[in-house]
Amino acid sequence: MNAGIPVRWILSQPELGLVLKGGGDGLGRAVTLVLTSELTEPQQWMSGGELVLTTGMGLPLSRPDRLRYLQDLYRAGIAGLGFGVGLSHETVPEDLVEAADQCGLPLFEVPLPTPFGAITKKVMQRLAEQEYEKVLRASRAQPRMTRAAIQGVRAVIRELSAALSATVLVVGADGAIAEAHPRQPGAEILDRIREFLATRSDAVGSGAIQLPTGQYIVLQAITAGHTVHGHLAVVTAGAIGSVDQVLLGHASSLLALDFEKPARLHIAQNRLNSQAMAMLLDEPGDPDIMWQHLAAAADRTGRVRALVLRCASAPVARQALETVDAQLHPQNRQLFAHLAGDRVAVLLPGSDTDATAEQLLTGIPAEVRATLRAGLSAPHPLRRFNAAIEHAELAASAALPGARPLELAALAGHALLAFPEAQRVLSAVSEAMLQPLVDYDERHGTDLITSLRAYLEAHGQWETAANALGVHRHTLRSRVAKIESVLGCQLDQALVRAELLLAVIARR
C-alpha cells in the first residue's frame, strides 16, 4: 500500500516537543510529504497528504479569512498543520483551533526551539524506513511465490494475498472467477470487475477501480505473448504502491508460466497423478510422498469427491477421460484419474457439486453420453479417497444411462434394490423365506403377504397396520398368528421382522 505516517506518530516523538491544539479526530490522517509555506493561499499548491508547517507570517488577519484559510487546506487534503510559535505569533490563534476541531484537521504547536527541518527529517526518515520495509517484505515474498508456483495457481495467489494483506482473484478468460483467496468477494466487487473488463477497448484490460467504500480493485492481465489467459485482481483497502505493483507483476508472470505449460508437461502431469492414484489404490501402507502429491486434488478443507464413469467399452472410457481433461485444463485444474478397462474414476475437490461434475461431461458426443452411467460420491477426507471411489462406483451401477451423475446419498430408502448384485441376493432370499406363505395364499385364497407387509411397515403397531388394511386389529392379530404358524417364526423379534421386510420388498 502507499506509504504514509499517521499524524499521531509524529506527535509521539518526544524530542520534537510538539503539542496538539485541535483537530484530534484526524490523528490517523497519513502524511506523505512535509512542506513549509508562509503563503496566504497555499492550498492551490497542495495535492493531498502534506504536513504543512508555518509560522503564520502569511496568515490572514480577520477571523473569517483565517477560518477559510484552514478550511481550504482541509479541502485540499493535507494531513495536518504545524504552527510555529515564538516568531510572528506567541501562541496558536484560538480561531484556528476552533476551525481545526470543527473539520477534524490536526493542528499542533511547534515550539521555537524545534526547527521545521527537524520535523521534516524525522518524517522523511520514517517514510524511507517504510519503503525499505516494503522492499524487504517484497524480497521475501517473491521467493515464496516462486516456490508456490510449483503447486499451482491457488498457492501463488495465497502467497500474494498474504504479502499484500488483500483479497486476490484469478478471473478466467471467460470472465468467470477461477480462484479466490482468502474468500470470494461480494457481488458488487465481482460486478465491477466484469463491467470494467467488458468496457475496455484493448484486449489486455489492466487498470484500477476505486469503489465508493474507498477500496481499490487493481487488475493485471495474465499474458504470454499475444495470448491473454485471464486477469489477476487484487481488492485492497487503499491504492497500492510501486513495490506492491512489483509483487503483482511477479505473480502475474508466474501465473502466465503456469497457463503456458507445454502440452507434453500437461500430459506428463496427468500420467503422474494417475500413477499416484494407482499406487495408493493397489498397495497398502502410507507412502507419504504420494499423499503429498495427491493433496492438490483436494479442496481447502482436505476433502475429495470421486466421479466414476461406467462406459460401454475401453475406447469410450478413454474418450470420456480426454473430454474431462479438456474441461479441466482451461480452468487450470489438474486431472487426477484412474482408468481401468471401461471404468474411469476421477478425483474432484470436495467443494465441487453435481452440477460441476455434469459440466465436465458436456463435451462427450451425445450418442456416447447416452450410454454412459455416472456416479458421484459424497465428500471424503483425502486419505479415504478409495472409499469415495467405491461409493461413486456403487452410484454409477445404479445410475440411468445418459442421466446426470447420481449421488449415492440420493439412493437413501431404496439403495439395496438399486444395485443388480443386491437385487439378485435379496430376490433369492425372498423366494426362500416367503414361498410357504405364497403357497398358503394360493391354496386358501388369502392375502397374508399383504397383511405381513402392512404389519412390518407399521413397525408392529397393530392399530396403524389395521387402519392401513381397513380391518379390525383383532382380525390382523389373527392373520399375524397364522403367518407365524406358516413361516415357523416369531414376529416379535426385531431381526426377524427386518429380514422379512427386506424379503417382502424384494418380492415386489
Coordinates of C-alpha atoms in Angstrom, one line a residue:
M1 CA 0.0 0.0 0.0
N2 CA 1.0 3.6 -0.4
A3 CA 3.5 4.9 2.3
G4 CA 2.1 7.2 4.9
I5 CA 2.7 8.2 8.5
P6 CA -0.2 8.9 10.9
V7 CA 0.0 12.4 12.4
R8 CA -0.3 10.8 15.8
W9 CA 3.1 9.1 15.2
I10 CA 4.8 12.5 14.6
L11 CA 3.2 14.0 17.7
S12 CA 4.5 11.0 19.7
Q13 CA 8.2 11.8 19.0
P14 CA 9.3 13.3 22.4
E15 CA 12.4 15.1 21.0
L16 CA 10.2 17.3 18.8
G17 CA 8.1 18.7 21.7
L18 CA 5.0 19.1 19.5
V19 CA 1.7 19.8 21.3
L20 CA -1.7 19.0 19.7
K21 CA -4.0 22.1 19.9
G22 CA -7.0 21.0 17.8
G23 CA -8.5 18.5 15.3
G24 CA -7.8 15.4 17.4
D25 CA -10.3 13.4 15.4
G26 CA -7.9 13.4 12.4
L27 CA -4.8 12.0 14.1
G28 CA -5.0 9.0 11.8
R29 CA -4.5 11.1 8.6
A30 CA -1.5 9.9 6.7
V31 CA 1.5 12.2 6.0
T32 CA 3.4 11.6 2.8
L33 CA 5.3 14.9 2.5
V34 CA 6.4 17.8 4.6
L35 CA 6.1 21.4 3.2
T36 CA 6.8 24.8 4.7
S37 CA 4.6 27.6 3.5
E38 CA 4.0 31.2 4.5
L39 CA 1.6 31.9 1.7
T40 CA -1.8 33.3 2.3
E41 CA -3.4 30.8 0.0
P42 CA -1.2 27.7 0.0
Q43 CA -4.0 25.2 -0.8
Q44 CA -3.6 25.7 -4.6
W45 CA -0.2 24.1 -4.5
M46 CA -1.3 21.1 -2.4
S47 CA -2.1 17.6 -3.8
G48 CA -3.1 15.8 -0.6
G49 CA -1.2 14.1 2.2
E50 CA 1.1 17.1 3.0
L51 CA 2.1 18.1 6.5
V52 CA 2.2 21.9 6.2
L53 CA 4.5 23.9 8.6
T54 CA 4.0 27.6 9.0
T55 CA 5.0 30.4 11.4
G56 CA 1.8 32.3 10.4
M57 CA 3.5 35.1 8.7
G58 CA 1.1 34.9 5.8
L59 CA -1.9 34.1 8.0
P60 CA -4.9 36.4 7.2
L61 CA -5.7 39.0 9.8
S62 CA -9.5 38.6 10.0
R63 CA -11.3 35.7 11.7
P64 CA -13.4 34.8 8.7
D65 CA -10.3 34.7 6.5
R66 CA -8.4 32.6 8.9
L67 CA -11.3 30.1 9.0
R68 CA -11.4 30.0 5.3
Y69 CA -7.5 29.6 5.2
L70 CA -7.8 26.4 7.3
Q71 CA -10.9 25.0 5.6
D72 CA -9.2 25.4 2.2
L73 CA -6.2 23.4 3.4
Y74 CA -8.6 20.7 4.7
R75 CA -10.4 20.5 1.4
A76 CA -7.1 20.3 -0.4
G77 CA -6.5 17.0 1.5
I78 CA -3.5 18.0 3.7
A79 CA -2.8 15.6 6.6
G80 CA -2.1 18.3 9.2
L81 CA -0.9 21.8 10.1
G82 CA 2.1 22.6 12.3
F83 CA 2.1 26.1 13.7
G84 CA 5.5 27.5 14.8
V85 CA 5.2 29.9 17.8
G86 CA 7.6 32.5 19.1
L87 CA 8.1 34.5 15.9
S88 CA 5.0 36.1 14.4
H89 CA 2.7 34.6 16.9
E90 CA 3.3 33.8 20.6
T91 CA 0.5 31.1 20.6
V92 CA -1.7 29.3 18.1
P93 CA -4.7 31.6 17.3
E94 CA -7.8 30.3 19.0
D95 CA -9.9 30.8 15.9
L96 CA -7.7 28.3 14.1
V97 CA -8.0 25.8 16.9
E98 CA -11.8 26.1 16.7
A99 CA -11.8 25.6 13.0
A100 CA -9.5 22.6 13.3
D101 CA -11.8 21.0 15.8
Q102 CA -14.8 21.6 13.5
C103 CA -13.3 19.8 10.5
G104 CA -11.1 17.3 12.2
L105 CA -7.8 18.6 10.8
P106 CA -4.9 18.1 13.2
L107 CA -3.3 21.4 14.3
F108 CA -0.3 21.3 16.6
E109 CA 2.1 23.8 18.1
V110 CA 5.8 23.7 17.1
P111 CA 7.9 25.3 19.9
L112 CA 10.5 27.8 19.0
P113 CA 13.5 25.6 19.8
T114 CA 12.3 22.9 17.3
P115 CA 13.4 23.6 13.7
F116 CA 11.0 22.8 11.0
G117 CA 13.9 20.9 9.4
A118 CA 13.9 18.5 12.4
I119 CA 10.3 17.6 11.7
T120 CA 11.0 17.2 8.0
K121 CA 14.0 15.0 8.7
K122 CA 12.1 12.8 11.2
V123 CA 9.2 12.3 8.7
M124 CA 11.5 11.6 5.7
Q125 CA 13.5 9.1 7.7
R126 CA 10.3 7.2 8.7
L127 CA 9.0 7.3 5.2
A128 CA 12.3 5.8 4.0
E129 CA 12.1 3.1 6.6
Q130 CA 8.6 2.3 5.4
E131 CA 9.8 2.0 1.9
Y132 CA 12.7 -0.2 3.0
E133 CA 10.3 -2.4 5.0
K134 CA 8.1 -2.8 1.9
V135 CA 11.1 -3.7 -0.3
L136 CA 12.3 -6.2 2.3
R137 CA 8.8 -7.6 2.5
A138 CA 8.6 -7.9 -1.3
S139 CA 12.1 -9.5 -1.4
R140 CA 10.9 -12.2 1.0
A141 CA 7.5 -12.6 -0.7
Q142 CA 8.9 -13.1 -4.2
P143 CA 10.8 -16.3 -3.5
R144 CA 7.8 -17.7 -1.6
M145 CA 5.6 -17.0 -4.6
T146 CA 8.1 -18.6 -6.9
R147 CA 8.3 -21.8 -4.8
A148 CA 4.5 -21.8 -4.5
A149 CA 4.2 -21.8 -8.4
I150 CA 5.3 -25.4 -8.3
Q151 CA 2.0 -26.2 -6.5
G152 CA -0.1 -24.2 -9.0
V153 CA -2.3 -21.1 -9.2
R154 CA -4.0 -21.5 -5.8
A155 CA -0.7 -21.5 -3.9
V156 CA 0.6 -18.4 -5.8
I157 CA -2.5 -16.3 -5.1
R158 CA -2.4 -17.4 -1.4
E159 CA 1.1 -16.0 -1.1
L160 CA 0.2 -12.8 -2.9
S161 CA -2.8 -12.4 -0.7
A162 CA -0.7 -12.7 2.4
A163 CA 2.0 -10.3 1.1
L164 CA -0.5 -7.6 0.2
S165 CA -3.0 -8.3 3.0
A166 CA -5.6 -8.2 0.3
T167 CA -8.2 -10.4 -1.4
V168 CA -6.8 -11.9 -4.6
L169 CA -8.8 -13.3 -7.5
V170 CA -8.0 -15.0 -10.8
V171 CA -10.5 -14.2 -13.4
G172 CA -10.5 -16.6 -16.4
A173 CA -10.6 -15.5 -20.0
D174 CA -14.3 -16.2 -20.0
G175 CA -14.9 -13.8 -17.1
A176 CA -15.6 -16.5 -14.5
I177 CA -13.8 -16.5 -11.1
A178 CA -11.3 -19.4 -11.3
E179 CA -9.7 -18.9 -7.9
A180 CA -10.2 -16.6 -4.9
H181 CA -8.3 -16.1 -1.6
P182 CA -8.9 -15.8 1.2
R183 CA -12.6 -15.9 0.2
Q184 CA -14.9 -14.9 -2.6
P185 CA -15.7 -11.2 -2.5
G186 CA -19.2 -9.7 -2.6
A187 CA -21.4 -9.5 -5.7
E188 CA -20.7 -5.7 -6.0
I189 CA -17.0 -6.2 -6.5
L190 CA -17.5 -9.1 -8.9
D191 CA -19.9 -7.0 -11.0
R192 CA -17.4 -4.0 -11.1
I193 CA -14.6 -6.3 -12.3
R194 CA -16.8 -7.7 -15.1
E195 CA -18.1 -4.3 -16.1
F196 CA -14.5 -2.9 -16.2
L197 CA -13.3 -5.8 -18.4
A198 CA -16.3 -5.6 -20.7
T199 CA -15.8 -1.9 -21.4
R200 CA -12.1 -2.0 -22.1
S201 CA -11.3 -1.4 -25.8
D202 CA -8.0 -3.2 -25.5
A203 CA -7.6 -6.9 -25.0
V204 CA -5.4 -6.6 -22.0
G205 CA -7.7 -4.6 -19.7
S206 CA -5.2 -3.8 -16.9
G207 CA -6.1 -0.9 -14.6
A208 CA -7.6 0.2 -11.3
I209 CA -11.1 0.8 -10.0
Q210 CA -11.9 2.9 -6.9
L211 CA -15.0 1.9 -5.1
P212 CA -17.3 4.3 -3.1
T213 CA -16.2 2.5 0.1
G214 CA -12.6 3.7 -0.5
Q215 CA -11.4 0.2 -1.6
Y216 CA -9.4 -0.3 -4.8
I217 CA -9.6 -3.1 -7.3
V218 CA -6.4 -3.4 -9.2
L219 CA -6.4 -5.6 -12.3
Q220 CA -3.3 -7.1 -14.0
A221 CA -3.6 -9.1 -17.3
I222 CA -2.1 -12.6 -17.3
T223 CA -0.5 -12.6 -20.7
A224 CA 2.1 -14.7 -22.6
G225 CA 3.0 -13.2 -25.9
H226 CA -0.3 -12.1 -27.6
T227 CA -2.4 -14.6 -25.5
V228 CA -4.5 -13.2 -22.6
H229 CA -5.2 -16.1 -20.3
G230 CA -7.2 -14.0 -17.8
H231 CA -6.7 -11.4 -15.2
L232 CA -5.3 -11.1 -11.7
A233 CA -7.5 -8.9 -9.5
V234 CA -6.4 -7.5 -6.1
V235 CA -9.0 -5.9 -3.8
T236 CA -7.3 -3.6 -1.2
A237 CA -8.2 -1.1 1.4
G238 CA -6.3 1.6 -0.5
A239 CA -4.3 2.3 -3.6
I240 CA -1.2 0.1 -3.9
G241 CA 2.3 1.4 -4.2
S242 CA 5.2 0.7 -6.6
V243 CA 6.7 -2.1 -4.5
D244 CA 3.3 -3.9 -4.3
Q245 CA 3.0 -3.4 -8.1
V246 CA 6.2 -5.4 -8.5
L247 CA 4.7 -8.2 -6.4
L248 CA 1.6 -8.1 -8.5
G249 CA 3.6 -8.2 -11.7
H250 CA 5.7 -11.1 -10.4
A251 CA 2.6 -13.1 -9.5
S252 CA 1.1 -12.4 -13.0
S253 CA 4.3 -13.7 -14.7
L254 CA 4.2 -16.9 -12.6
L255 CA 0.6 -17.5 -13.4
A256 CA 1.3 -16.9 -17.1
L257 CA 4.0 -19.5 -17.0
D258 CA 1.6 -21.9 -15.3
F259 CA -1.1 -21.3 -18.0
E260 CA 1.5 -21.7 -20.7
K261 CA 2.8 -25.1 -19.6
P262 CA 3.6 -27.2 -22.7
A263 CA 1.1 -29.9 -23.7
R264 CA 3.7 -32.5 -23.0
L265 CA 4.1 -31.3 -19.4
H266 CA 0.3 -31.4 -19.0
I267 CA 0.2 -35.0 -20.2
A268 CA 3.1 -36.0 -18.0
Q269 CA 1.4 -34.3 -15.0
N270 CA -1.8 -36.3 -15.7
R271 CA 0.1 -39.5 -16.0
L272 CA 2.0 -38.8 -12.7
N273 CA -1.3 -38.1 -11.0
S274 CA -2.8 -41.3 -12.3
Q275 CA 0.2 -43.3 -11.2
A276 CA 0.0 -41.8 -7.7
M277 CA -3.7 -42.8 -7.5
A278 CA -3.0 -46.3 -8.8
M279 CA -0.2 -46.9 -6.2
L280 CA -2.4 -45.7 -3.3
L281 CA -5.4 -47.8 -4.6
D282 CA -3.4 -51.0 -5.2
E283 CA -0.8 -51.0 -2.4
P284 CA -1.4 -50.8 1.4
G285 CA 0.8 -48.7 3.6
D286 CA 1.4 -45.0 3.9
P287 CA 3.7 -43.7 1.1
D288 CA 3.8 -40.1 2.3
I289 CA 5.2 -38.6 -0.8
M290 CA 2.3 -40.0 -2.8
W291 CA -0.2 -38.5 -0.4
Q292 CA 1.5 -35.1 -0.7
H293 CA 1.3 -35.3 -4.4
L294 CA -2.4 -36.2 -4.3
A295 CA -3.2 -33.3 -1.9
A296 CA -3.6 -31.0 -4.9
A297 CA -6.8 -32.8 -5.8
A298 CA -8.5 -31.8 -2.5
D299 CA -10.3 -28.6 -1.6
R300 CA -9.2 -26.2 1.1
T301 CA -10.6 -28.5 3.8
G302 CA -8.6 -31.5 2.5
R303 CA -11.7 -33.3 1.1
V304 CA -12.3 -35.0 -2.3
R305 CA -15.2 -36.4 -4.2
A306 CA -15.0 -39.3 -6.7
L307 CA -16.7 -39.2 -10.1
V308 CA -16.9 -42.7 -11.6
L309 CA -18.0 -43.2 -15.3
R310 CA -19.1 -46.7 -16.5
C311 CA -18.7 -46.7 -20.2
A312 CA -19.7 -49.1 -23.0
S313 CA -16.1 -50.0 -23.8
A314 CA -12.5 -49.2 -23.0
P315 CA -12.1 -46.9 -26.0
V316 CA -15.2 -45.0 -24.9
A317 CA -13.7 -44.7 -21.4
R318 CA -10.5 -43.2 -22.8
Q319 CA -12.6 -40.7 -24.9
A320 CA -14.6 -39.7 -21.8
L321 CA -11.4 -39.2 -19.8
E322 CA -10.0 -37.0 -22.6
T323 CA -13.2 -34.9 -22.5
V324 CA -13.0 -34.4 -18.7
D325 CA -9.3 -33.3 -19.1
A326 CA -10.3 -30.9 -21.8
Q327 CA -12.9 -29.3 -19.5
L328 CA -10.5 -29.1 -16.5
H329 CA -7.5 -27.7 -18.4
P330 CA -8.9 -24.2 -19.2
Q331 CA -9.7 -23.8 -15.5
N332 CA -6.1 -24.6 -14.6
R333 CA -7.2 -27.7 -12.8
Q334 CA -5.1 -30.8 -12.8
L335 CA -6.6 -34.2 -13.8
F336 CA -6.5 -36.9 -11.1
A337 CA -7.9 -40.0 -12.8
H338 CA -7.6 -43.8 -12.8
L339 CA -8.6 -45.7 -15.9
A340 CA -9.3 -49.4 -15.7
G341 CA -10.9 -51.0 -18.7
D342 CA -14.3 -49.5 -19.3
R343 CA -14.3 -47.6 -16.0
V344 CA -13.0 -44.1 -15.3
A345 CA -12.5 -42.7 -11.7
V346 CA -11.8 -39.0 -11.4
L347 CA -11.0 -37.2 -8.1
L348 CA -12.6 -33.8 -7.7
P349 CA -12.3 -31.2 -4.9
G350 CA -14.8 -31.9 -2.1
S351 CA -16.4 -28.5 -2.7
D352 CA -17.4 -29.4 -6.3
T353 CA -21.1 -30.1 -6.8
D354 CA -23.1 -32.5 -9.0
A355 CA -23.5 -29.6 -11.4
T356 CA -19.7 -29.2 -11.7
A357 CA -19.4 -33.0 -12.4
E358 CA -22.1 -32.8 -15.1
Q359 CA -20.3 -29.8 -16.7
L360 CA -17.2 -32.0 -17.1
L361 CA -19.2 -34.3 -19.3
T362 CA -20.7 -31.7 -21.6
G363 CA -18.1 -32.3 -24.4
I364 CA -18.9 -36.0 -24.8
P365 CA -20.7 -36.7 -28.0
A366 CA -24.5 -37.2 -27.5
E367 CA -24.5 -40.8 -28.8
V368 CA -21.7 -41.7 -26.4
R369 CA -23.2 -39.8 -23.4
A370 CA -26.5 -41.7 -23.9
T371 CA -24.7 -45.0 -22.9
L372 CA -22.6 -43.6 -20.1
R373 CA -23.5 -44.2 -16.4
A374 CA -22.1 -41.7 -13.9
G375 CA -21.9 -41.9 -10.1
L376 CA -20.7 -39.2 -7.7
S377 CA -19.6 -39.8 -4.1
A378 CA -20.1 -37.5 -1.1
P379 CA -17.0 -35.5 0.1
H380 CA -14.4 -37.7 1.9
P381 CA -11.1 -36.9 3.6
L382 CA -8.3 -37.3 1.1
R383 CA -6.9 -40.3 2.9
R384 CA -10.2 -42.1 2.3
F385 CA -10.3 -41.4 -1.5
N386 CA -10.5 -45.1 -2.2
A387 CA -13.8 -45.3 -0.2
A388 CA -15.0 -42.3 -2.2
I389 CA -14.3 -44.2 -5.5
E390 CA -16.1 -47.3 -4.1
H391 CA -19.2 -45.2 -3.3
A392 CA -19.2 -43.5 -6.7
E393 CA -18.8 -46.9 -8.3
L394 CA -22.0 -48.1 -6.5
A395 CA -23.8 -45.0 -7.5
A396 CA -22.7 -45.4 -11.2
S397 CA -24.0 -49.0 -11.2
A398 CA -27.5 -47.7 -10.2
A399 CA -27.5 -44.7 -12.5
L400 CA -29.5 -44.5 -15.6
P401 CA -27.5 -44.3 -18.9
G402 CA -27.1 -40.7 -20.1
A403 CA -28.5 -39.2 -16.8
R404 CA -26.8 -36.6 -14.6
P405 CA -24.2 -38.1 -12.2
L406 CA -26.0 -39.9 -9.5
E407 CA -25.0 -39.2 -5.9
L408 CA -25.1 -42.2 -3.6
A409 CA -26.9 -40.2 -0.9
A410 CA -29.8 -39.8 -3.4
L411 CA -30.5 -43.5 -3.1
A412 CA -31.4 -43.4 0.6
G413 CA -34.5 -45.6 1.2
H414 CA -34.0 -47.8 -1.9
A415 CA -30.3 -48.2 -2.1
L416 CA -30.2 -52.0 -1.7
L417 CA -32.6 -52.6 -4.5
A418 CA -30.8 -50.1 -6.8
F419 CA -27.8 -52.4 -7.3
P420 CA -28.2 -55.5 -9.5
E421 CA -26.0 -57.6 -7.3
A422 CA -28.1 -56.8 -4.2
Q423 CA -31.3 -57.4 -6.1
R424 CA -30.2 -60.9 -7.0
V425 CA -29.3 -61.8 -3.5
L426 CA -32.5 -60.3 -2.0
S427 CA -34.7 -62.0 -4.6
A428 CA -33.2 -65.4 -3.7
V429 CA -33.6 -64.7 0.0
S430 CA -37.2 -63.5 -0.6
E431 CA -38.2 -66.6 -2.5
A432 CA -36.7 -68.9 0.1
M433 CA -38.3 -67.2 3.1
L434 CA -41.8 -66.3 1.7
Q435 CA -42.6 -69.3 -0.5
P436 CA -44.5 -71.2 2.2
L437 CA -46.7 -68.1 2.7
V438 CA -47.2 -67.7 -1.1
D439 CA -48.3 -71.3 -1.3
Y440 CA -50.7 -70.9 1.6
D441 CA -52.3 -67.9 -0.1
E442 CA -52.7 -69.7 -3.4
R443 CA -54.3 -72.8 -1.7
H444 CA -56.7 -70.8 0.6
G445 CA -57.4 -67.7 -1.5
T446 CA -56.0 -65.4 1.3
D447 CA -53.6 -62.5 1.1
L448 CA -51.4 -62.9 4.1
I449 CA -48.4 -61.4 2.2
T450 CA -50.2 -58.0 2.1
S451 CA -51.1 -58.2 5.8
L452 CA -47.5 -59.1 6.6
R453 CA -46.1 -56.1 4.7
A454 CA -48.6 -53.7 6.4
Y455 CA -47.6 -55.1 9.8
L456 CA -43.9 -54.8 9.2
E457 CA -44.1 -51.3 7.6
A458 CA -46.0 -50.2 10.7
H459 CA -43.2 -51.4 12.9
G460 CA -45.5 -53.9 14.6
Q461 CA -48.1 -51.2 15.6
W462 CA -51.4 -53.1 15.5
E463 CA -53.7 -50.1 15.2
T464 CA -51.6 -48.4 12.4
A465 CA -51.3 -51.6 10.4
A466 CA -55.0 -52.5 10.8
N467 CA -56.1 -49.0 9.6
A468 CA -53.8 -49.3 6.5
L469 CA -55.5 -52.6 5.6
G470 CA -59.0 -51.4 6.5
V471 CA -59.6 -54.3 9.0
H472 CA -60.1 -54.6 12.8
R473 CA -57.0 -55.0 14.8
H474 CA -58.2 -58.4 16.1
T475 CA -58.6 -59.6 12.6
L476 CA -55.0 -58.5 11.9
R477 CA -53.8 -60.3 15.1
S478 CA -55.4 -63.5 13.8
R479 CA -53.7 -63.1 10.4
V480 CA -50.3 -62.5 12.0
A481 CA -50.7 -65.6 14.2
K482 CA -51.4 -67.6 11.1
I483 CA -48.3 -66.1 9.3
E484 CA -46.1 -67.0 12.3
S485 CA -47.5 -70.6 12.1
V486 CA -47.0 -70.9 8.4
L487 CA -43.4 -69.5 8.4
G488 CA -42.4 -71.0 11.7
C489 CA -41.1 -67.8 13.2
Q490 CA -41.9 -65.2 15.9
L491 CA -42.6 -61.7 14.6
D492 CA -41.9 -60.1 18.0
Q493 CA -38.2 -60.4 17.2
A494 CA -36.7 -57.3 15.6
L495 CA -34.2 -59.2 13.4
V496 CA -36.9 -61.5 12.1
R497 CA -39.1 -58.5 11.2
A498 CA -36.2 -56.7 9.4
E499 CA -35.3 -59.8 7.3
L500 CA -38.9 -60.4 6.4
L501 CA -39.5 -56.7 5.4
L502 CA -36.5 -56.9 3.0
A503 CA -37.9 -60.1 1.6
V504 CA -41.3 -58.6 1.0
I505 CA -39.9 -55.5 -0.6
A506 CA -37.6 -57.6 -2.8
R507 CA -40.5 -59.8 -3.9
R508 CA -42.4 -56.7 -5.1

